[in-house]
Amino acid sequence: MKRLFVAFVAVGLIAALAAPSFAAELRGDGALKLKHIITTEYASGQLLPTKQIATKRLTTMRANPRFQFIANEYAGFVWTGEIDVDWGDSSYTDNRGGGGAIAADTVNLENKNLYLHFSIPETPVSFRGGITGVSIVDNFILGTDIVGMRVLVDLGDTRINVDWLRLWDTDENSIVDDTDFWHISGSHKFGKTAQIGGFFAYLKDGSGHSAGSGILQGAGNNNVAWLSRSAGLDTATRKELLPATATYDGDLFYLGVQGNAMLGPVKLDGWAFYNFGEYEITNKVISDVDVAGFAATLRGSTQVKDIGLSLQALYGSGSDKDDEFTYITGEAYQLAGAFYYRTGMMILMQDGDDINNSSALVYNASNIWENRTLGLIGVFAGATAKLPMNLSGQVGLGGIWSAEDRVANGETEMGYEINGKLTYQVAPNATIALNGAYAIVGDFYQVSESDAKDYNAASAAKANDNIRGTLSANKDPDDVYYTSLVFRVAM
């Protein structure tokens, strides 16, 4: 028996000495949230308040399992899934979020992230390639999961990031019909109180080489393309600035700065960028479409004992011409392609806690109405506080206006919101939250019979008009409310 024991010990020592210094490893984590919602918001996209908005009640849930496969200390890959389920939704279909009805069997598992990563030994360079989350200026330009390659050079106080992102590939047999986004950014820390950086990006949109195939035209390739986010009482208002008969080639450029700094007890952070370029109309059915837009934000935050306070101003330029875009964001290419939710609003702008049910008064930051990009002006304030009995509270206030007058009625006042959240910490990594928001809509949504008549007459009188549609009157629209009860477990 002793000989057998000695033999086992000897074999074990030999195996330990022969083993690599860093063994392969699998790690798992993730989160699941369950929401019961009562609201007058739409299911998705830009919200148009009307008179006697119907109230809806729904229950939805989202799980994000995440597995990290670590090959060694330098390399590995990550998979993150997303499982959305709307309770009572159809079974035995391939609908996103399906599988919530009786039997509950369907295809509802999505690949949210799938990327490999490695760092080059003895250098500050690391690489990531595959489906990965991308955030450019707080998700304002891009904020979603995109296929691409990212190179990071980490020099301590100085960081440089280079991205190549593939937004679209219309036909894999061609190399001139794709949409690519190149991005380079750098930042430098100045002590412990400031960080300043800048970025440059180039968007090459070759997807419009074949008539009717371009992403912005929404001709079968993407049913949530550019102007499908332009809400209206009549579906005829949802038409394209780039008509389906046009072929085009787009070259767009972004130049911006971003940073943060401590000013006494107040942390300031913000960014600004200028977007310019054009969509050249190669078959000349309309004039070339120019792009020229500017956006910026500044946010201040501070902590007073257990209370956190913040104040943010946001501006995005609008267009005063029918045939011109302002800045172009990822929303032009995919619904929620630029999911900007840092305002803390639940109705005025996108709510970062949304699942399938996601809408806002300004869902697309370009804010398109009557085929014109109006831009936005917003002011948002928030407060958070720790409360007794494992409770915490949050309150938000906001107002939003279009930067340019609405064509239909000359108005800019879109609405004001008050919201709140009460969260109970059940246990570590487990919470229950009660959310509520109420938005008072402004005169922007008031369209009289005479306004609609004048607009429609002007549209009909315009020769070869292919970018405007019929507008209906909208008198005395209701305010909008949103409530939800959210259960969450995260690892």
XYZ file of C-alpha atoms in Angstrom:
491
model
C 0.000 0.000 0.000
C 2.854 2.337 0.831
C 4.456 1.628 -2.557
C 1.172 2.468 -4.323
C 0.893 5.725 -2.380
C 4.490 6.675 -3.211
C 3.849 5.913 -6.879
C 0.775 8.210 -6.917
C 2.764 11.007 -5.272
C 5.596 10.607 -7.788
C 3.219 10.712 -10.751
C 1.526 13.784 -9.315
C 4.810 15.628 -8.872
C 5.910 14.790 -12.417
C 2.556 16.065 -13.799
C 2.766 19.264 -11.774
C 6.296 19.992 -12.956
C 5.378 19.276 -16.579
C 2.211 21.414 -16.548
C 2.289 24.903 -18.096
C 2.577 27.826 -15.725
C -0.890 29.108 -16.715
C -3.648 26.564 -17.380
C -6.655 27.122 -19.623
C -9.692 28.393 -17.742
C -13.415 28.951 -18.251
C -15.211 31.697 -16.349
C -18.914 32.437 -16.408
C -21.106 35.279 -15.241
C -24.065 37.298 -16.468
C -27.344 38.888 -15.466
C -31.096 38.378 -15.746
C -33.788 41.022 -15.311
C -37.557 40.674 -15.301
C -39.784 43.721 -15.903
C -43.513 44.271 -15.546
C -44.450 47.483 -17.409
C -47.508 49.740 -17.598
C -47.080 52.604 -20.073
C -48.422 54.667 -22.951
C -45.114 54.421 -24.849
C -44.857 52.618 -28.192
C -43.122 49.281 -28.591
C -40.089 50.775 -30.335
C -38.664 53.848 -32.000
C -39.619 57.498 -32.045
C -42.745 58.291 -30.046
C -45.577 60.454 -31.369
C -48.001 61.458 -28.595
C -51.623 61.615 -29.765
C -54.984 62.157 -28.148
C -56.239 59.223 -26.042
C -53.044 57.148 -26.228
C -53.806 53.544 -25.377
C -52.326 52.135 -22.172
C -50.495 48.834 -22.488
C -49.342 46.341 -19.906
C -46.617 43.798 -20.591
C -44.060 41.592 -18.884
C -40.664 41.039 -20.434
C -37.294 39.617 -19.442
C -33.687 39.564 -20.643
C -30.790 37.255 -19.757
C -27.156 37.901 -20.713
C -25.007 34.838 -19.969
C -21.293 35.500 -20.471
C -18.453 33.000 -20.770
C -14.788 33.871 -20.962
C -12.443 31.216 -22.354
C -8.889 31.967 -21.180
C -6.281 30.077 -23.193
C -3.341 31.578 -21.300
C -2.282 34.868 -19.784
C -2.101 36.490 -23.214
C -5.075 35.170 -25.199
C -8.663 33.989 -25.061
C -12.125 34.596 -26.388
C -15.497 35.760 -25.021
C -19.065 34.791 -25.820
C -22.044 36.764 -24.510
C -25.575 35.696 -25.315
C -28.840 37.588 -25.095
C -32.155 35.889 -24.443
C -35.203 38.171 -24.685
C -38.665 36.894 -23.816
C -41.933 38.827 -23.909
C -44.435 36.910 -21.802
C -47.276 35.573 -23.917
C -45.380 36.102 -27.168
C -45.687 33.521 -29.944
C -44.034 30.129 -29.661
C -42.562 28.068 -32.491
C -41.477 31.144 -34.462
C -38.161 32.855 -35.070
C -39.366 36.239 -33.787
C -36.934 38.131 -31.588
C -38.128 37.775 -28.017
C -40.516 34.948 -28.918
C -41.057 31.866 -26.847
C -43.028 33.445 -24.041
C -46.375 31.787 -24.762
C -47.657 28.303 -24.048
C -44.948 25.671 -24.709
C -42.365 28.500 -24.720
C -40.141 26.926 -27.377
C -38.671 29.100 -30.096
C -35.476 30.754 -31.284
C -34.754 33.547 -28.817
C -31.016 33.192 -28.181
C -28.857 35.870 -29.798
C -25.086 36.240 -30.037
C -24.444 39.600 -28.435
C -20.647 39.365 -28.255
C -18.267 36.841 -29.789
C -14.683 37.996 -30.021
C -11.137 36.801 -29.575
C -8.560 38.870 -27.767
C -4.833 38.750 -27.188
C -2.021 40.942 -25.959
C 1.449 40.920 -27.476
C 3.998 39.886 -24.809
C 6.430 42.545 -23.638
C 4.496 45.312 -25.467
C 1.612 47.682 -24.550
C -0.429 46.447 -27.554
C -3.625 44.370 -27.326
C -6.093 43.250 -29.987
C -9.780 42.336 -30.153
C -11.643 40.974 -33.185
C -15.218 39.808 -33.714
C -18.635 40.928 -32.462
C -17.984 43.387 -29.675
C -19.616 46.299 -27.895
C -18.605 49.689 -29.269
C -19.213 53.072 -27.641
C -18.134 56.300 -29.343
C -18.791 59.521 -27.380
C -21.163 57.970 -24.848
C -22.986 55.941 -27.540
C -24.055 59.152 -29.326
C -22.342 58.372 -32.646
C -22.203 54.604 -32.199
C -23.375 52.551 -29.249
C -24.174 48.927 -29.999
C -22.621 45.552 -30.828
C -20.688 45.604 -34.113
C -18.317 43.281 -35.958
C -14.837 44.681 -36.261
C -11.253 44.820 -35.086
C -9.870 46.980 -32.291
C -6.238 47.692 -31.383
C -5.406 49.295 -28.038
C -2.026 50.772 -27.124
C -1.871 51.339 -23.360
C 1.076 53.515 -22.331
C -0.142 54.196 -18.825
C -1.270 57.818 -18.803
C -1.645 57.761 -22.593
C -4.009 55.423 -24.449
C -4.539 55.057 -28.204
C -7.402 53.099 -29.747
C -7.820 52.188 -33.436
C -11.016 50.572 -34.807
C -12.155 49.138 -38.106
C -15.883 48.340 -37.973
C -17.965 46.710 -40.702
C -21.465 48.235 -40.562
C -22.826 46.651 -43.720
C -21.929 44.312 -46.583
C -24.651 44.396 -49.224
C -23.140 41.776 -51.518
C -20.170 39.666 -50.494
C -19.309 39.167 -54.192
C -18.449 42.860 -54.452
C -15.826 44.880 -52.599
C -17.188 48.358 -53.417
C -20.671 48.168 -51.886
C -19.831 47.994 -48.193
C -20.172 50.406 -45.301
C -17.099 50.701 -43.067
C -16.286 52.881 -40.087
C -12.661 53.706 -39.232
C -11.984 55.366 -35.892
C -8.858 56.466 -34.044
C -8.890 58.068 -30.607
C -6.318 59.026 -28.024
C -6.373 60.339 -24.482
C -3.863 61.473 -21.872
C -4.227 61.723 -18.095
C -2.917 64.820 -16.381
C -2.293 63.733 -12.807
C -5.365 62.480 -10.978
C -7.712 65.342 -11.877
C -7.989 65.542 -15.664
C -8.056 63.480 -18.835
C -8.212 65.023 -22.321
C -8.512 63.271 -25.656
C -9.548 63.579 -29.269
C -10.785 61.384 -32.092
C -11.115 61.199 -35.857
C -13.426 58.884 -37.788
C -14.248 58.136 -41.404
C -17.471 56.458 -42.565
C -17.377 55.067 -46.090
C -20.888 54.188 -47.314
C -20.708 52.328 -50.615
C -23.978 50.477 -50.040
C -25.927 52.626 -52.520
C -24.150 51.573 -55.705
C -27.075 49.405 -56.800
C -30.430 51.132 -57.257
C -32.674 50.586 -54.281
C -30.087 48.653 -52.259
C -28.703 51.366 -50.008
C -29.119 51.188 -46.263
C -30.425 54.738 -45.980
C -33.110 53.934 -48.550
C -34.552 51.044 -46.551
C -35.345 49.173 -49.747
C -35.662 45.668 -48.357
C -32.254 45.493 -46.675
C -33.097 47.276 -43.455
C -36.690 48.039 -42.514
C -35.615 50.431 -39.756
C -33.461 52.613 -42.000
C -33.048 56.360 -41.815
C -36.487 57.891 -42.076
C -38.429 54.992 -40.625
C -37.517 56.751 -37.365
C -39.470 59.817 -38.547
C -42.757 59.344 -36.750
C -46.053 60.557 -38.195
C -49.776 60.024 -37.991
C -49.742 58.897 -41.600
C -47.323 56.262 -42.908
C -46.917 58.416 -46.023
C -44.676 60.745 -43.993
C -42.132 57.961 -43.572
C -40.224 58.430 -46.804
C -36.560 58.680 -47.607
C -34.339 61.720 -48.014
C -32.449 59.484 -50.437
C -35.166 58.089 -52.743
C -35.062 54.449 -53.817
C -34.220 55.450 -57.387
C -30.948 57.081 -56.318
C -27.546 55.433 -56.355
C -24.957 57.048 -54.134
C -21.474 56.940 -52.654
C -20.968 58.422 -49.206
C -17.843 59.872 -47.599
C -18.335 61.202 -44.066
C -15.792 62.507 -41.547
C -15.928 63.087 -37.777
C -13.557 65.263 -35.768
C -14.002 65.611 -32.031
C -12.656 66.129 -28.506
C -13.647 64.635 -25.167
C -12.413 64.721 -21.609
C -13.053 65.166 -17.908
C -11.605 67.212 -15.071
C -12.169 67.924 -11.382
C -13.088 71.516 -10.556
C -13.034 71.534 -6.777
C -15.679 69.023 -5.633
C -17.332 68.979 -9.078
C -16.398 66.566 -11.851
C -16.886 67.982 -15.338
C -16.982 65.734 -18.376
C -18.089 66.234 -21.949
C -17.403 65.936 -25.646
C -17.949 67.781 -28.908
C -17.660 66.742 -32.541
C -18.185 68.047 -36.053
C -19.481 65.707 -38.787
C -19.114 66.675 -42.452
C -19.099 65.082 -45.899
C -21.615 64.161 -48.561
C -23.592 61.436 -50.272
C -22.671 61.819 -53.924
C -25.674 60.880 -56.082
C -24.020 58.885 -58.842
C -27.051 58.643 -61.143
C -28.006 62.326 -60.571
C -31.737 61.729 -59.975
C -31.402 64.346 -57.219
C -28.640 66.728 -56.177
C -25.802 65.515 -53.961
C -26.799 65.393 -50.288
C -24.525 67.334 -47.943
C -23.773 66.406 -44.345
C -22.813 69.142 -41.905
C -23.592 68.876 -38.203
C -22.279 69.599 -34.736
C -23.072 68.088 -31.341
C -21.739 68.696 -27.847
C -22.507 67.995 -24.209
C -21.201 69.081 -20.810
C -22.044 67.324 -17.557
C -21.245 68.270 -13.993
C -21.563 65.912 -11.028
C -20.742 66.050 -7.328
C -21.273 64.136 -4.095
C -22.726 65.758 -0.979
C -22.505 63.172 1.803
C -24.761 60.313 0.599
C -26.410 62.356 -2.132
C -25.127 62.479 -5.705
C -26.106 65.400 -7.934
C -25.690 65.900 -11.684
C -26.589 68.488 -14.320
C -26.149 68.018 -18.085
C -26.658 70.198 -21.154
C -26.863 68.580 -24.602
C -26.937 70.202 -28.045
C -27.206 68.743 -31.544
C -27.502 70.949 -34.615
C -30.438 70.737 -37.010
C -30.923 71.427 -40.704
C -32.934 74.297 -42.159
C -33.074 72.657 -45.602
C -35.044 69.684 -46.891
C -32.107 68.182 -48.774
C -29.436 68.224 -46.087
C -28.487 65.927 -43.209
C -26.918 67.090 -39.984
C -24.657 64.606 -38.176
C -25.043 60.923 -39.067
C -25.174 58.387 -36.226
C -25.466 54.615 -36.113
C -29.230 55.070 -35.892
C -29.171 55.751 -39.634
C -28.148 52.160 -40.205
C -29.881 50.201 -37.462
C -32.525 50.823 -34.833
C -30.664 51.560 -31.573
C -27.366 51.733 -33.468
C -26.602 54.844 -31.373
C -28.289 54.209 -28.043
C -27.665 57.431 -26.109
C -29.081 57.046 -22.590
C -26.786 59.066 -20.325
C -29.418 61.757 -19.745
C -31.162 59.565 -17.162
C -34.517 60.070 -18.871
C -37.097 57.303 -19.418
C -39.398 59.022 -21.952
C -37.694 62.124 -23.405
C -34.694 60.095 -24.620
C -33.672 56.449 -24.629
C -33.743 54.551 -21.335
C -30.671 52.382 -20.770
C -32.793 49.855 -18.853
C -35.077 49.133 -21.834
C -35.424 45.628 -23.286
C -37.668 45.023 -26.309
C -40.081 47.808 -25.380
C -37.994 50.895 -26.141
C -39.217 54.246 -27.381
C -38.642 57.936 -26.679
C -39.735 61.375 -27.829
C -36.234 61.760 -29.316
C -35.130 58.211 -30.130
C -32.858 59.253 -32.981
C -30.586 62.090 -31.855
C -30.890 63.712 -35.300
C -34.613 64.128 -34.503
C -36.182 63.781 -37.961
C -39.660 65.173 -38.670
C -41.260 65.906 -42.058
C -38.040 64.726 -43.718
C -35.934 67.341 -41.972
C -33.246 66.723 -39.338
C -34.141 69.109 -36.518
C -31.449 68.334 -33.945
C -32.063 68.848 -30.237
C -31.425 70.969 -27.158
C -31.725 69.296 -23.765
C -31.168 70.050 -20.087
C -31.209 67.185 -17.575
C -30.723 67.024 -13.804
C -30.515 64.044 -11.485
C -30.066 63.100 -7.836
C -29.289 59.784 -6.142
C -29.403 58.968 -2.437
C -28.778 56.066 -0.085
C -31.797 55.388 2.139
C -32.401 53.246 5.242
C -33.365 49.545 5.101
C -31.179 48.674 2.075
C -33.042 51.197 -0.075
C -31.688 53.730 -2.564
C -33.505 56.417 -4.514
C -33.069 58.291 -7.764
C -34.880 61.327 -9.205
C -34.517 62.903 -12.643
C -35.774 66.094 -14.286
C -35.406 67.077 -17.924
C -36.568 69.292 -20.753
C -35.987 68.928 -24.481
C -36.491 71.145 -27.547
C -35.726 70.761 -31.245
C -32.824 72.933 -32.406
C -34.792 73.963 -35.519
C -38.479 74.801 -35.915
C -40.732 71.949 -36.942
C -41.826 72.392 -40.563
C -45.484 71.598 -39.887
C -46.118 74.189 -37.170
C -42.964 76.198 -36.417
C -42.722 74.826 -32.848
C -39.656 73.593 -30.901
C -40.940 72.705 -27.396
C -41.023 68.892 -27.245
C -41.564 68.094 -23.580
C -40.554 67.912 -19.912
C -40.057 64.840 -17.752
C -39.929 63.931 -14.088
C -38.926 60.404 -13.138
C -37.936 58.384 -10.106
C -36.593 55.013 -9.052
C -36.726 53.238 -5.681
C -34.400 50.228 -5.391
C -34.329 47.575 -2.660
C -31.129 45.549 -2.240
C -32.497 42.070 -1.497
C -29.050 40.487 -1.291
C -25.651 40.976 -2.902
C -26.202 41.103 -6.687
C -30.006 40.961 -6.332
C -32.370 43.978 -6.450
C -36.020 44.932 -6.854
C -36.723 48.371 -8.340
C -39.875 50.424 -8.844
C -39.588 52.979 -11.681
C -41.935 55.754 -12.724
C -41.834 58.620 -15.231
C -44.244 61.269 -16.504
C -43.650 63.499 -19.534
C -45.611 66.667 -20.291
C -45.571 67.006 -24.067
C -45.029 70.413 -25.666
C -46.571 72.362 -28.535
C -44.189 70.621 -30.952
C -46.820 67.872 -31.327
C -49.791 70.214 -31.821
C -50.731 70.202 -35.519
C -53.926 72.076 -36.382
C -56.168 71.359 -39.350
C -54.882 74.513 -41.064
C -51.226 73.599 -40.399
C -51.754 70.171 -41.939
C -53.626 71.648 -44.902
C -50.922 74.247 -45.602
C -48.138 71.665 -45.331
C -49.871 69.194 -47.624
C -50.624 71.913 -50.186
C -46.974 72.994 -50.234
C -45.849 69.394 -50.593
C -48.216 68.719 -53.500
C -47.083 71.898 -55.255
C -43.443 70.894 -55.191
C -42.380 69.487 -58.550
C -41.257 65.848 -58.613
C -41.696 65.647 -54.870
C -40.440 62.295 -53.581
C -39.363 63.102 -50.045
C -42.563 64.398 -48.423
C -45.834 62.749 -47.581
C -49.272 63.560 -46.263
C -49.471 65.072 -42.777
C -52.500 64.624 -40.523
C -53.665 67.022 -37.831
C -52.799 66.179 -34.217
C -54.767 68.222 -31.693
C -54.394 68.087 -27.887
C -51.992 65.118 -27.623
C -51.906 63.331 -24.272
C -48.981 63.377 -21.882
C -46.999 60.133 -21.600
C -46.325 57.978 -18.557
C -44.211 54.915 -17.819
C -44.016 52.603 -14.799
C -42.157 49.347 -14.259
C -41.309 46.837 -11.542
C -37.900 45.266 -12.173
C -36.346 42.160 -10.608
C -32.625 41.729 -11.295
C -29.939 39.187 -10.458
C -26.368 39.743 -11.665
C -23.123 37.843 -11.162
